[in-house]
Structure formats: C-alpha cells, structure tokens
Short mmCIF file of C-alpha atoms and ligand atoms in Angstrom, two decimals:
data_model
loop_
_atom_site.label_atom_id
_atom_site.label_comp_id
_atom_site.label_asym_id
_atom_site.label_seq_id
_atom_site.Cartn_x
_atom_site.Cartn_y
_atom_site.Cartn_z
CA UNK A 1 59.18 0.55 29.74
CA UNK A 2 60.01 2.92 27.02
CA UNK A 3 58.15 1.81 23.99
CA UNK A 4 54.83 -0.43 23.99
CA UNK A 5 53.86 -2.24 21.28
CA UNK A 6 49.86 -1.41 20.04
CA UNK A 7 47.52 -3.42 17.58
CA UNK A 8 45.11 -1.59 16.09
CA UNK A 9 41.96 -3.94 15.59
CA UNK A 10 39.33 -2.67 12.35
CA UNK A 11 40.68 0.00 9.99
CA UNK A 12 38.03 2.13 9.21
CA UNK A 13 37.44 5.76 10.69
CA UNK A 14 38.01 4.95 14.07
CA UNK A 15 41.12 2.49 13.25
CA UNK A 16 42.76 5.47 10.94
CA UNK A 17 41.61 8.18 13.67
CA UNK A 18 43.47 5.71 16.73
CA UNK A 19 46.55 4.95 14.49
CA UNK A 20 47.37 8.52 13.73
CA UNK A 21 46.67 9.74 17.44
CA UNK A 22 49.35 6.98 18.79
CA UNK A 23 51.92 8.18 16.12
CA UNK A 24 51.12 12.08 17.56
CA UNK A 25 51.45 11.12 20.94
CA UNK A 26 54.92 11.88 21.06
CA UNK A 27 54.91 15.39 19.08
CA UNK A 28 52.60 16.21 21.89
CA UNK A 29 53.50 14.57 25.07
CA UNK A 30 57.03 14.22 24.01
CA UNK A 31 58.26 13.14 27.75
CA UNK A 32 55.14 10.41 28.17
CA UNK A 33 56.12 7.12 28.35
CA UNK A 34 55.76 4.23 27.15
CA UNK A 35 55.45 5.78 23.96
CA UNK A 36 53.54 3.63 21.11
CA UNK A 37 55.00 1.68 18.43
CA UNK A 38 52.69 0.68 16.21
CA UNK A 39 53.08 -3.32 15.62
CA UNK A 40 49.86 -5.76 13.89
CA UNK A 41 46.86 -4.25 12.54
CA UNK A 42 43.71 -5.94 11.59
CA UNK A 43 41.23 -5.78 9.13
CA UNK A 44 39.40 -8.38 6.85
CA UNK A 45 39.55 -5.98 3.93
CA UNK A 46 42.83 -6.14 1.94
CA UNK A 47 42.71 -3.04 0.74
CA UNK A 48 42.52 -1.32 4.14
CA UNK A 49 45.37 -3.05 5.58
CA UNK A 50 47.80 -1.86 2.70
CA UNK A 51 46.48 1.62 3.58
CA UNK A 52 47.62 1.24 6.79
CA UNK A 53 50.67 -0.19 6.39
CA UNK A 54 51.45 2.53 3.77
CA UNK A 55 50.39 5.71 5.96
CA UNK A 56 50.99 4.50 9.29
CA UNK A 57 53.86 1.92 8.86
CA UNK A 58 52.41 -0.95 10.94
CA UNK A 59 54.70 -3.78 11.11
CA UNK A 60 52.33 -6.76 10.29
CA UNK A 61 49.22 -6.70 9.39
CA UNK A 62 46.38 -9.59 9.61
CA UNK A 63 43.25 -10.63 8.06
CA UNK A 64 41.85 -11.75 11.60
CA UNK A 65 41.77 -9.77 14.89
CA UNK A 66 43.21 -12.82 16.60
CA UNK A 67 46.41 -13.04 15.38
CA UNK A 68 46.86 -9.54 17.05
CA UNK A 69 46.03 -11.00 20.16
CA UNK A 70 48.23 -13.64 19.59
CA UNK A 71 51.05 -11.22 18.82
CA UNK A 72 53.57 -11.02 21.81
CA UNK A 73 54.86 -7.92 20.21
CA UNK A 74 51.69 -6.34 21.63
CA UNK A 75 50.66 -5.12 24.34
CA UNK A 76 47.85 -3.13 23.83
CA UNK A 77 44.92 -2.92 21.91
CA UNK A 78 42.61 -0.09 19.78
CA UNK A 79 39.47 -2.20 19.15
CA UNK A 80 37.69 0.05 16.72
CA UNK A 81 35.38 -2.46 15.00
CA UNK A 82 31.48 -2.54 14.36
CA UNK A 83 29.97 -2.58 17.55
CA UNK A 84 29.12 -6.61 17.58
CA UNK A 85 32.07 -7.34 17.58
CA UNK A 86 33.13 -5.48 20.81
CA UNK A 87 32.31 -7.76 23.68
CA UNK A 88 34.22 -10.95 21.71
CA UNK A 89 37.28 -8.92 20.66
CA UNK A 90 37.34 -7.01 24.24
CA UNK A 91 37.05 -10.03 26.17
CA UNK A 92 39.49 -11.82 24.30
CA UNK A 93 41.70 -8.99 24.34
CA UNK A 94 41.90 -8.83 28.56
CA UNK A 95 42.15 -12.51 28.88
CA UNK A 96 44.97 -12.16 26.65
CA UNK A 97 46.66 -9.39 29.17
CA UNK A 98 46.16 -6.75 26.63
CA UNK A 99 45.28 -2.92 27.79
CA UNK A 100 41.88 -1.80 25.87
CA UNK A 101 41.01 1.17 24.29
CA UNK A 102 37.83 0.61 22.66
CA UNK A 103 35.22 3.12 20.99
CA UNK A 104 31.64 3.64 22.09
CA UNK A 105 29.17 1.91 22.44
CA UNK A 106 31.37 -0.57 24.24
CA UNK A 107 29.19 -3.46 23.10
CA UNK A 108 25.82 -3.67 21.46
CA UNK A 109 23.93 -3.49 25.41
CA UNK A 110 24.76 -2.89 28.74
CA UNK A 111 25.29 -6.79 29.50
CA UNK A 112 28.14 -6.69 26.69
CA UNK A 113 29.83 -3.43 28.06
CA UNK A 114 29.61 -5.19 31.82
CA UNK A 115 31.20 -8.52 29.96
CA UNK A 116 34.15 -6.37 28.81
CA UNK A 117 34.67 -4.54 32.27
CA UNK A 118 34.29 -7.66 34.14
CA UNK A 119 37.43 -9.66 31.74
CA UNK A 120 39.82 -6.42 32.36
CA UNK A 121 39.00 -6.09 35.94
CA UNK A 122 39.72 -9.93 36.41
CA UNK A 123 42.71 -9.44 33.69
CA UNK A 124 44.10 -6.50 35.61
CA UNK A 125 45.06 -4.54 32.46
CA UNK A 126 43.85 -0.81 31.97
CA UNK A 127 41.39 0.55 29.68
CA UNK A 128 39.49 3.57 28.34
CA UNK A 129 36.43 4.43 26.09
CA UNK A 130 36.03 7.32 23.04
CA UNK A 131 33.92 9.75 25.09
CA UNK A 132 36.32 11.52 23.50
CA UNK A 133 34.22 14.68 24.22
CA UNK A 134 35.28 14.91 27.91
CA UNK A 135 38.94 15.45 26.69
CA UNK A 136 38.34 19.23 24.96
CA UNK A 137 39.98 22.14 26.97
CA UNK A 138 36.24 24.01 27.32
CA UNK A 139 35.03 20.64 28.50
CA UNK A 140 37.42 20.14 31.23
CA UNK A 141 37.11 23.95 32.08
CA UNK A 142 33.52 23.77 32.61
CA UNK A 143 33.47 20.71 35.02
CA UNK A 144 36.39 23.00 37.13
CA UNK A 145 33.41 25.84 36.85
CA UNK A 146 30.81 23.59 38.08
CA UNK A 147 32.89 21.70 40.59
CA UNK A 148 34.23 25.23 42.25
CA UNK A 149 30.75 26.13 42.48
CA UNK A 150 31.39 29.05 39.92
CA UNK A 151 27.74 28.89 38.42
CA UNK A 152 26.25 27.72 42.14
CA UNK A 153 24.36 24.84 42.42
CA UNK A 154 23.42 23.03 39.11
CA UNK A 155 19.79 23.29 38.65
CA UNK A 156 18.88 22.11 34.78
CA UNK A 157 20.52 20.99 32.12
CA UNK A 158 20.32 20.31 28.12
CA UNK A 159 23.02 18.21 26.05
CA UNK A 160 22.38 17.74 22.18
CA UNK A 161 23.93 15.09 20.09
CA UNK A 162 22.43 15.91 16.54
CA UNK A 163 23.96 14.91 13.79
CA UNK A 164 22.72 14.83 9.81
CA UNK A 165 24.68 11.58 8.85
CA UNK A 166 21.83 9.72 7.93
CA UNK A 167 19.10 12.81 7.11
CA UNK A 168 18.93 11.12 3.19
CA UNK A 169 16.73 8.74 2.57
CA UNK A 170 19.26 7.02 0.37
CA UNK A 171 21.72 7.22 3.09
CA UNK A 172 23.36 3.33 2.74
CA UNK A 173 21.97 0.93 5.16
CA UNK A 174 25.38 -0.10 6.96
CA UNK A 175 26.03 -1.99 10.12
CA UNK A 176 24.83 0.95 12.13
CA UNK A 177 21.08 0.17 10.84
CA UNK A 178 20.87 -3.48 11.63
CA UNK A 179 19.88 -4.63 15.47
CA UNK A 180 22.46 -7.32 14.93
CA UNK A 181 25.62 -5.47 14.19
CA UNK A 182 25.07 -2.48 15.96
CA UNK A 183 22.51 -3.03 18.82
CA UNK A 184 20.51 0.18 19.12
CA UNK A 185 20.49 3.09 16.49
CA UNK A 186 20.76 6.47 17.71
CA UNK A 187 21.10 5.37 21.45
CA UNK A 188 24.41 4.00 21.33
CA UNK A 189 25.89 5.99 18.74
CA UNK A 190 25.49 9.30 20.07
CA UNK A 191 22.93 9.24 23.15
CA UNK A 192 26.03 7.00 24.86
CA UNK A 193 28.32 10.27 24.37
CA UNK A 194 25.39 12.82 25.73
CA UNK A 195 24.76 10.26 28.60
CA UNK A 196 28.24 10.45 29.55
CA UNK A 197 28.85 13.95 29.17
CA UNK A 198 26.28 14.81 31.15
CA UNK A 199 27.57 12.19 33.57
CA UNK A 200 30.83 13.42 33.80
CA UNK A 201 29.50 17.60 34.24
CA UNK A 202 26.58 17.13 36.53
CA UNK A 203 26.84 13.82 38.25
CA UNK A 204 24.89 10.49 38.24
CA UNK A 205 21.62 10.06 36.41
CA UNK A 206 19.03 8.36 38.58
CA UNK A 207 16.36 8.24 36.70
CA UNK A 208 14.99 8.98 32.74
CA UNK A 209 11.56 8.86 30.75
CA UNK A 210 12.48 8.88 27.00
CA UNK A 211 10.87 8.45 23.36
CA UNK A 212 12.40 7.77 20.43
CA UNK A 213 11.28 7.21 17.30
CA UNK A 214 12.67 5.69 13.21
CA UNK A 215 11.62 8.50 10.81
CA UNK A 216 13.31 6.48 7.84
CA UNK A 217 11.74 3.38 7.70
CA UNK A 218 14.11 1.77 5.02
CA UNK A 219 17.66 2.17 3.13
CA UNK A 220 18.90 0.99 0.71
CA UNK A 221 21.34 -2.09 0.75
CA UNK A 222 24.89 -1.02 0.19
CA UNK A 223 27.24 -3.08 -2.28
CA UNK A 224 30.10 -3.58 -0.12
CA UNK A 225 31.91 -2.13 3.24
CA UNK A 226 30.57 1.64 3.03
CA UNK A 227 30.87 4.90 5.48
CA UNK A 228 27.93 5.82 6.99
CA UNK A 229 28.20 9.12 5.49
CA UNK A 230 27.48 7.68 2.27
CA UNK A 231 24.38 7.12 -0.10
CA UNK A 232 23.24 3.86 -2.24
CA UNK A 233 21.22 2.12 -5.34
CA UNK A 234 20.34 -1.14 -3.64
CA UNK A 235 17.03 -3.17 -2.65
CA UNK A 236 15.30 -0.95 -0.07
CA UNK A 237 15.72 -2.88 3.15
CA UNK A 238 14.17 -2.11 7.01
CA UNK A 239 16.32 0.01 9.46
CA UNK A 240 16.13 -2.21 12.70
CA UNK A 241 16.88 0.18 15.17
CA UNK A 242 16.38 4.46 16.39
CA UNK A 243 17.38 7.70 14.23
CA UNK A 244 16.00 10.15 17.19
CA UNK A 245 16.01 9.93 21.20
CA UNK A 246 15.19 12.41 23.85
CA UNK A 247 14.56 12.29 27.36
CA UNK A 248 13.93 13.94 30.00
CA UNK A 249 16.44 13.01 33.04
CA UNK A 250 17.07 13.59 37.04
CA UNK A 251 20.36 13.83 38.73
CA UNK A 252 21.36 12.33 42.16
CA UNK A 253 22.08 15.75 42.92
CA UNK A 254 18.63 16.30 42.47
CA UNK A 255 18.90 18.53 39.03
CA UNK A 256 17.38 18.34 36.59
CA UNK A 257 17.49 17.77 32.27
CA UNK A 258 17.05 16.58 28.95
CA UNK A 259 19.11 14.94 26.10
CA UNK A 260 18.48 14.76 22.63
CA UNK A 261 20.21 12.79 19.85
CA UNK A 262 19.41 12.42 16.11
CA UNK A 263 21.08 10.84 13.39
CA UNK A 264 18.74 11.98 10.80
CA UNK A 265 18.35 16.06 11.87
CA UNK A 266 18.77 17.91 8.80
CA UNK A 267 20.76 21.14 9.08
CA UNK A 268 22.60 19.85 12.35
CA UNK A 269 26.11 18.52 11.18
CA UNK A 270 28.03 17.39 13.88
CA UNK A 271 25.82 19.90 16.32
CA UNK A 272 26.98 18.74 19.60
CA UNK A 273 27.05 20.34 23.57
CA UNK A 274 25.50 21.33 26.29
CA UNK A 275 23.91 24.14 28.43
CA UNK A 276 24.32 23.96 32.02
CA UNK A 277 22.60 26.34 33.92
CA UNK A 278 23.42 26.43 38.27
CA UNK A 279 21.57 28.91 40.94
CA UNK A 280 23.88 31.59 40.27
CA UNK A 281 25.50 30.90 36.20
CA UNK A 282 25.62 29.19 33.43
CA UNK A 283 27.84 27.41 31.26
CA UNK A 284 27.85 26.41 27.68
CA UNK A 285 29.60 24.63 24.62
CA UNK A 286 29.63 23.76 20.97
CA UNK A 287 31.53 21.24 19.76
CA UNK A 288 31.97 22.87 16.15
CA UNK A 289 33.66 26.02 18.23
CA UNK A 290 35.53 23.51 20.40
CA UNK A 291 37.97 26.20 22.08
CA UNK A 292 34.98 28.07 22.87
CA UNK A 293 33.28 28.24 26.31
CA UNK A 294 30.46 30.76 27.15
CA UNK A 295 30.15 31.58 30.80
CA UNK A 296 28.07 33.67 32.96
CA UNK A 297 28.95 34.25 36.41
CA UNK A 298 28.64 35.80 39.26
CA UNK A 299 25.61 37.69 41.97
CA UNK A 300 23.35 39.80 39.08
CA UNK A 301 20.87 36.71 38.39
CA UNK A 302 19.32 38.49 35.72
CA UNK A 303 20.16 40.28 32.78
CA UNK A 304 23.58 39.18 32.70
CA UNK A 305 25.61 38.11 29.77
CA UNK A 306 26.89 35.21 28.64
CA UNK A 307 31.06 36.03 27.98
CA UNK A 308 32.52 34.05 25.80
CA UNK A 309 36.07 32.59 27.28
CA UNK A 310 38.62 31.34 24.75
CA UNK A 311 40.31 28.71 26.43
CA UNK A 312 44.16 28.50 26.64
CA UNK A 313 47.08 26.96 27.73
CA UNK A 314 46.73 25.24 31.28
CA UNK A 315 43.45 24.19 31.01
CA UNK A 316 43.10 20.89 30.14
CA UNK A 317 45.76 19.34 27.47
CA UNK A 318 45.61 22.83 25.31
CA UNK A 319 48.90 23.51 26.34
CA UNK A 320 50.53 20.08 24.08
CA UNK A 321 49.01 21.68 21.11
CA UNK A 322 48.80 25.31 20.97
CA UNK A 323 50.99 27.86 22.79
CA UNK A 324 48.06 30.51 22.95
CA UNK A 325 44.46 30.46 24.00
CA UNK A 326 42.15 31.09 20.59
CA UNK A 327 44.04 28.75 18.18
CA UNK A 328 41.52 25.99 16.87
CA UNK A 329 41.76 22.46 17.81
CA UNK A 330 39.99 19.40 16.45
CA UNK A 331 38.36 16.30 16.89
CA UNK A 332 41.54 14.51 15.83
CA UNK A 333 43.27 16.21 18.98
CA UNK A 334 40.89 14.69 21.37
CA UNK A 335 41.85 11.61 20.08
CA UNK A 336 45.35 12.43 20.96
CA UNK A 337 44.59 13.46 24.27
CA UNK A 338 42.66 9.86 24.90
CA UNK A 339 45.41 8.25 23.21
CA UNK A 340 47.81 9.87 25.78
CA UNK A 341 45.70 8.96 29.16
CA UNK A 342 45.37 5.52 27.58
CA UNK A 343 49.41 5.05 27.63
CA UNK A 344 49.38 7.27 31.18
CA UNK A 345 46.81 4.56 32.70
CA UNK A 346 49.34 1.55 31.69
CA UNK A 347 52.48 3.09 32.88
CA UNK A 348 50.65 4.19 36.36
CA UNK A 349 48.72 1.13 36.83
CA UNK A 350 45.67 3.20 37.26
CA UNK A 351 43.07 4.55 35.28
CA UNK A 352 43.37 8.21 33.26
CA UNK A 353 40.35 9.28 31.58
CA UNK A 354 36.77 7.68 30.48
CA UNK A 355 36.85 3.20 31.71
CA UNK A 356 35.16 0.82 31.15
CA UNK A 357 32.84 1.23 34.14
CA UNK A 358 32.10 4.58 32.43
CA UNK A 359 31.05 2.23 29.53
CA UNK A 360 28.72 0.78 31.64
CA UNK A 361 27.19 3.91 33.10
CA UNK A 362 26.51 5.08 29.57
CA UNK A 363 25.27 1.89 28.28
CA UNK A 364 22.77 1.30 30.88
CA UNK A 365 21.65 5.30 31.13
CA UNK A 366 20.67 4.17 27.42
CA UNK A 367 19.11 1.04 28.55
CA UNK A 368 16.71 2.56 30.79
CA UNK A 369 15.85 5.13 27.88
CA UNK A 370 14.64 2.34 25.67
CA UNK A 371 13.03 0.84 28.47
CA UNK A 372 10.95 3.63 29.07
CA UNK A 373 10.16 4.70 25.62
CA UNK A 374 8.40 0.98 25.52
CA UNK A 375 6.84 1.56 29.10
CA UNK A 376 5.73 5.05 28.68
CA UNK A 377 7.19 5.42 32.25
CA UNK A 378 10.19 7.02 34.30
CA UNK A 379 12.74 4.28 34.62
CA UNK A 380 14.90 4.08 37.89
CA UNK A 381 19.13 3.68 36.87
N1 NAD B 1 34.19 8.14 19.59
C1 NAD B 1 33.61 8.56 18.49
O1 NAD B 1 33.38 9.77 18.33
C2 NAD B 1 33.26 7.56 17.42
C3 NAD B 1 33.06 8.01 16.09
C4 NAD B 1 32.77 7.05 15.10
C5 NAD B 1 32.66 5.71 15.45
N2 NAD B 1 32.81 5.32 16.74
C6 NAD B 1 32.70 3.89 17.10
O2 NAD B 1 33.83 3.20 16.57
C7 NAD B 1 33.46 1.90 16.11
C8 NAD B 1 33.83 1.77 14.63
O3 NAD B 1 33.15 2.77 13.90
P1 NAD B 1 33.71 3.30 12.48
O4 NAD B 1 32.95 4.54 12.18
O5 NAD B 1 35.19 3.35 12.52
O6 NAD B 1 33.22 2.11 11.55
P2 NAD B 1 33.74 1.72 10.09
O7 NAD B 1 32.65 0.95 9.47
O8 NAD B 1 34.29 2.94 9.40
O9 NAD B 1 35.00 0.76 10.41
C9 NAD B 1 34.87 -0.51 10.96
C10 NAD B 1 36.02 -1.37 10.41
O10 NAD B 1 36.03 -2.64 11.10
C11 NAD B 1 36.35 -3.61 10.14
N3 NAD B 1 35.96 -4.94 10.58
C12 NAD B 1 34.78 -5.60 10.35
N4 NAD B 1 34.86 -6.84 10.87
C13 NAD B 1 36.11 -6.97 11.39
C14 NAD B 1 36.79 -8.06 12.03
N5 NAD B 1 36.22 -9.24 12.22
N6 NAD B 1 38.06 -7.86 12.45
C15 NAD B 1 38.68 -6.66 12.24
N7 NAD B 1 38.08 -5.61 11.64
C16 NAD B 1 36.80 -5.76 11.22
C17 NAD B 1 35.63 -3.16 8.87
O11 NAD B 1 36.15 -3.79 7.71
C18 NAD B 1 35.88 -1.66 8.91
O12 NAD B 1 37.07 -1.32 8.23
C19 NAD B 1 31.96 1.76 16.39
O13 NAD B 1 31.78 1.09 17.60
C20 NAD B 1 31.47 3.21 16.51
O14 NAD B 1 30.34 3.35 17.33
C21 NAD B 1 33.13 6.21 17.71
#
C-alpha cells in the first residue's frame, strides 16, 4: 500500500492542524508508507470546506461526516470535531473499517472514550489520540532519563496545564462551556493531556483527591461558530462546566504528585510541563521552550544544578525536522510526528504512539478527579 486515502472530519483548528500534518508527512518521513492523500473532508459550515479545499486540495468535500464514512476512497479518519460528537463519529468510523485518529478528550466521559475503544478493537483498525505532548524530542528524552534510572527512583512529581484562553470575562461562551457539547470544562480539555503525560513519564495513577472550581460564572452567547480564543456582545449565559482543577495524585510505583489545569489563569499562555524529581535527579520541561530539557543528575544530592540540555537529532523524531540540536520546533511538528505513528500503526498492524486505551486511562484519571472534588475524598482508579 503506497498511498491511503484520509477524511478529515470538522475543519476548525484541529481539522486545519491534522490536514496540514498529513500533507508534511512526506517532507519529513519521506520513506514512510502509506503516505496520505487527502480525499473527503467534512464540515457543516460552507465556508470552511472551501478553505479547505483551497489550502489543502481535498478532493470532495461534504456537509455531513457520513458521507466520509461512506467514501470507499477512504480509509482513514481525523475526527477533529466538538467533543459530543466523538463517541457517534468514532464508533461509526470503526464499524465502517476506518483507522481513527481522534483529538482529546476522546468523548465527553470515560464511558464514551471506552465506547470508541471497544468499536476499533472489535473493528480491528488502528488508532491514536492528540496527547500530542508525548511526541516532543525533550519529552521522549526524559521518559529514556527516567526509565534508565538517570534521576533514580521517581519520588514526586508536578505537571501544569495552564492556559489564559478563557481569563476574559467576555471570553465567548462556545461548545467548550456547555455540559452538553463538551462534557467537562477544564478536565477534559487540558487535565486529560496532564493526566496522560504524567501517565506516560511516571507510570499508572492509582489514586487522586482533587478540587476544582468555575471562577467565571457566565459568558456571553456567541453569534455564530467562534474560536475559543475569542470574545463576545451576547446575552450573558451560565458556563456548565470547570475553568480550574488540581489534585493531588499517587503512582503505582508508589510516587507521588499533583496536577493543575486552568483555562482561565491570567498571565499563563499556553504554560505547560512538568517537574519530575527521582532519589538521585530531576527532570524538567516547558512546552513554550519545547527543545529544551533541564536535567540534574548524578551522586551530589544537594546543591547541584539544573543543566539545561538542548535536544538534537536522535532523540525522538528531531532528526525529520532539524539537522542540529537547538533549532526550534513547534506544536504543528508534534502534529506531524502523531500524524506519522498514525500511518506507521496502519501499515504495521500495530499500534505507534498514544490509543485509544490511553484515551481511556486519561478519561477516567479525570473521572475520579470530579468524583472526588464532589466527595471531598481520595478516589481509587
Ligand atoms: N490535542 C490538542 O492539543 C487539541 C487542541 C485543541 C483542540 N483539541 C480537541 O480537538 C477537538 C476540536 O477542537 P477545535 O479546537 O478544533 O474546535 P473548533 O471549534 O475550532 O472546530 C470544530 C469544528 O467541527 C465542526 N463541526 C461541528 N459539527 C460538526 C459535524 N456534525 N460534522 C463535522 N464537523 C462538525 C465545526 O463547524 C468546527 O469547524 C476537540 O475535541 C478538542 O478538545 C485538541
């Protein structure tokens, strides 16, 4: 199989960020194959389907995600809608023997994530998930660190997801505000990436007590289709769900941590990473200096600095963008990189990168956070 045809299922950032990352694929991973063509996408706004047609040279286009499905040109699916629409599309999509690649939250609740693993086990078709995180060079360094046993035994732990996206109190009141479009606020939007981050570095979370809390009580109502970036005039209408989480959590490894996520934390744009901390180290990122990943190890326990280590070519995918470690990447790249395991995983008939059961992990770590914010009590994953 040399080619593979793709349908790219809601246009907005997410649908423009997968579209351009299957056209990179092969400037990147020139040899990786199949390599994407892109064939139907789908969006019930006009205006975004021309757009897409125009920049990214789909083939077809279609008011309604179904006729993408329907298309035997395709074989395999971006499903980059509002989050309610996730376990219908995703479902659909594996009984229709299409490969999934669907963003995060993978459904608005852990029983809608489980709904879309269950149809592509029983479907036999691959997937993946955005924790598009996991895929930076630093990331993938640090889990070699921690897994070689660089920084000892992993003792505590703090990931931040805190973002400023909706810090104004105009900020528009889009699907991401209403319980029935999006499920949970905060939780799922960025407490699903910091659950599986933290997953993915220190190993399974057994246990969390959380509190969360909706410092903007209302927003206004926004005229049409809107980013959530944006601001708005209209009738002042409730938020239904979380702009702030934190919890503390426990590891089956028996460390220890806390993650914190906040949609309305002004001053924090796009502030995202960790701190790891072991018996004898420590490791630790920012997203915003992605190539970046401070280190500290070694036998001097104390008083010992943290070195920052540009990362380079041969750790993780750096080497199929830059030829030298220190040259920036972006956000857009990790989207490449996903894009590329997502083809790898259909052409080896096994997984390459964050799955659906990953989905699940995140979705119910999240579960058990709102669970305990209304119990005021630890909650066992
Ligand atoms: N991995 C990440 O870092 C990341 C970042 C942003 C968003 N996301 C996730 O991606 C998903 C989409 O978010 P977004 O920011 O792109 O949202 P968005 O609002 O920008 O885009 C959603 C698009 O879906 C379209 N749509 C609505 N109903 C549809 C239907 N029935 N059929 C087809 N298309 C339909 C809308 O018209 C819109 O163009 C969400 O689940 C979100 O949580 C992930």
């Amino acid at each position: 199989m040399s080619t593979i045809g793709v349908g790219v299922i809601g246009l907005g950032w997410m649908g423009r960020v997968h579209s351009q990352a299957y056209l990179r694929v092969p400037h990147h991973f020139p040899d990786l194959k199949p390599a994407p063509r892109l064939v139907t996408a789908a969006d019930p706004v006009a205006e975004l389907r021309d757009d897409a047609t125009r920049r990214y040279g789909f083939a077809r286009t279609a008011a309604s995600w179904a006729e993408v499905l329907a298309d035997p040109e395709v074989a395999a699916v971006s499903v980059t809608t509002p989050t309610d629409l996730h376990a219908e599309v995703g479902v659909a999509a594996a009984k229709a023997g299409k490969h999934i690649w669907i963003e995060k939250p993978v459904g608005r609740d852990a029983g809608e994530a489980a709904a879309v693993a269950d149809a592509a086990t029983a479907a036999g078709v691959q997937s993946t998930v955005g924790f598009n995180y996991r895929n930076a060079p630093a990331v993938a360094r640090a889990r070699e660190l921690i897994a070689a046993g660089h920084i000892g035994a992993v003792t505590h732990a703090r990931f931040r997801f805190l973002g400023d996206y909706a810090a104004h109190p105009m900020g528009a009141l889009s699907w991401r505000f209403t319980r029935a479009r999006s499920g949970s606020g905060v939780l799922g939007d960025l407490m699903s990436h910091a659950a599986d981050l933290a997953r993915h570095l220190v190993g399974p979370l057994t246990a969390v007590v959380a509190d969360q809390a909706t410092f903007i009580a209302e927003r206004p109502t926004p005229a049409g289709a809107t980013s959530h970036y944006a601001t708005a005039t209209g009738a002042l209408a409730p938020v239904e769900n979380e702009d702030w989480a934190a919890c503390l959590v426990r590891f089956a490894s028996g460390a220890r941590g806390s993650l914190e996520a906040s949609r309305v934390s002004v001053a924090d744009q796009n502030n995202y990473g960790f701190e790891i901390h072991g018996t004898k180290g420590a490791v630790a990122w920012d997203f915003r200096r992605m190539g970046e990943l401070r280190v500290s190890t070694g036998d001097g326990y104390q008083n010992v600095a943290l070195a920052t280590e540009y990362v380079g070519p041969g750790v993780g995918e750096y080497a199929a963008f830059q030829p030298g470690a220190g040259i920036a990447m972006g956000y857009d790249d990790l989207k490449v990189i996903e894009a590329a395991n997502f083809l790898r995983s259909i052409s080896d008939g096994a997984p390459h990168g964050p799955t659906l059961d990953d989905a699940v992990h995140a979705a119910r770590a999240t579960a058990a956070m709102s669970e305990s914010f209304h119990t005021g009590t630890w909650v066992t994953l």
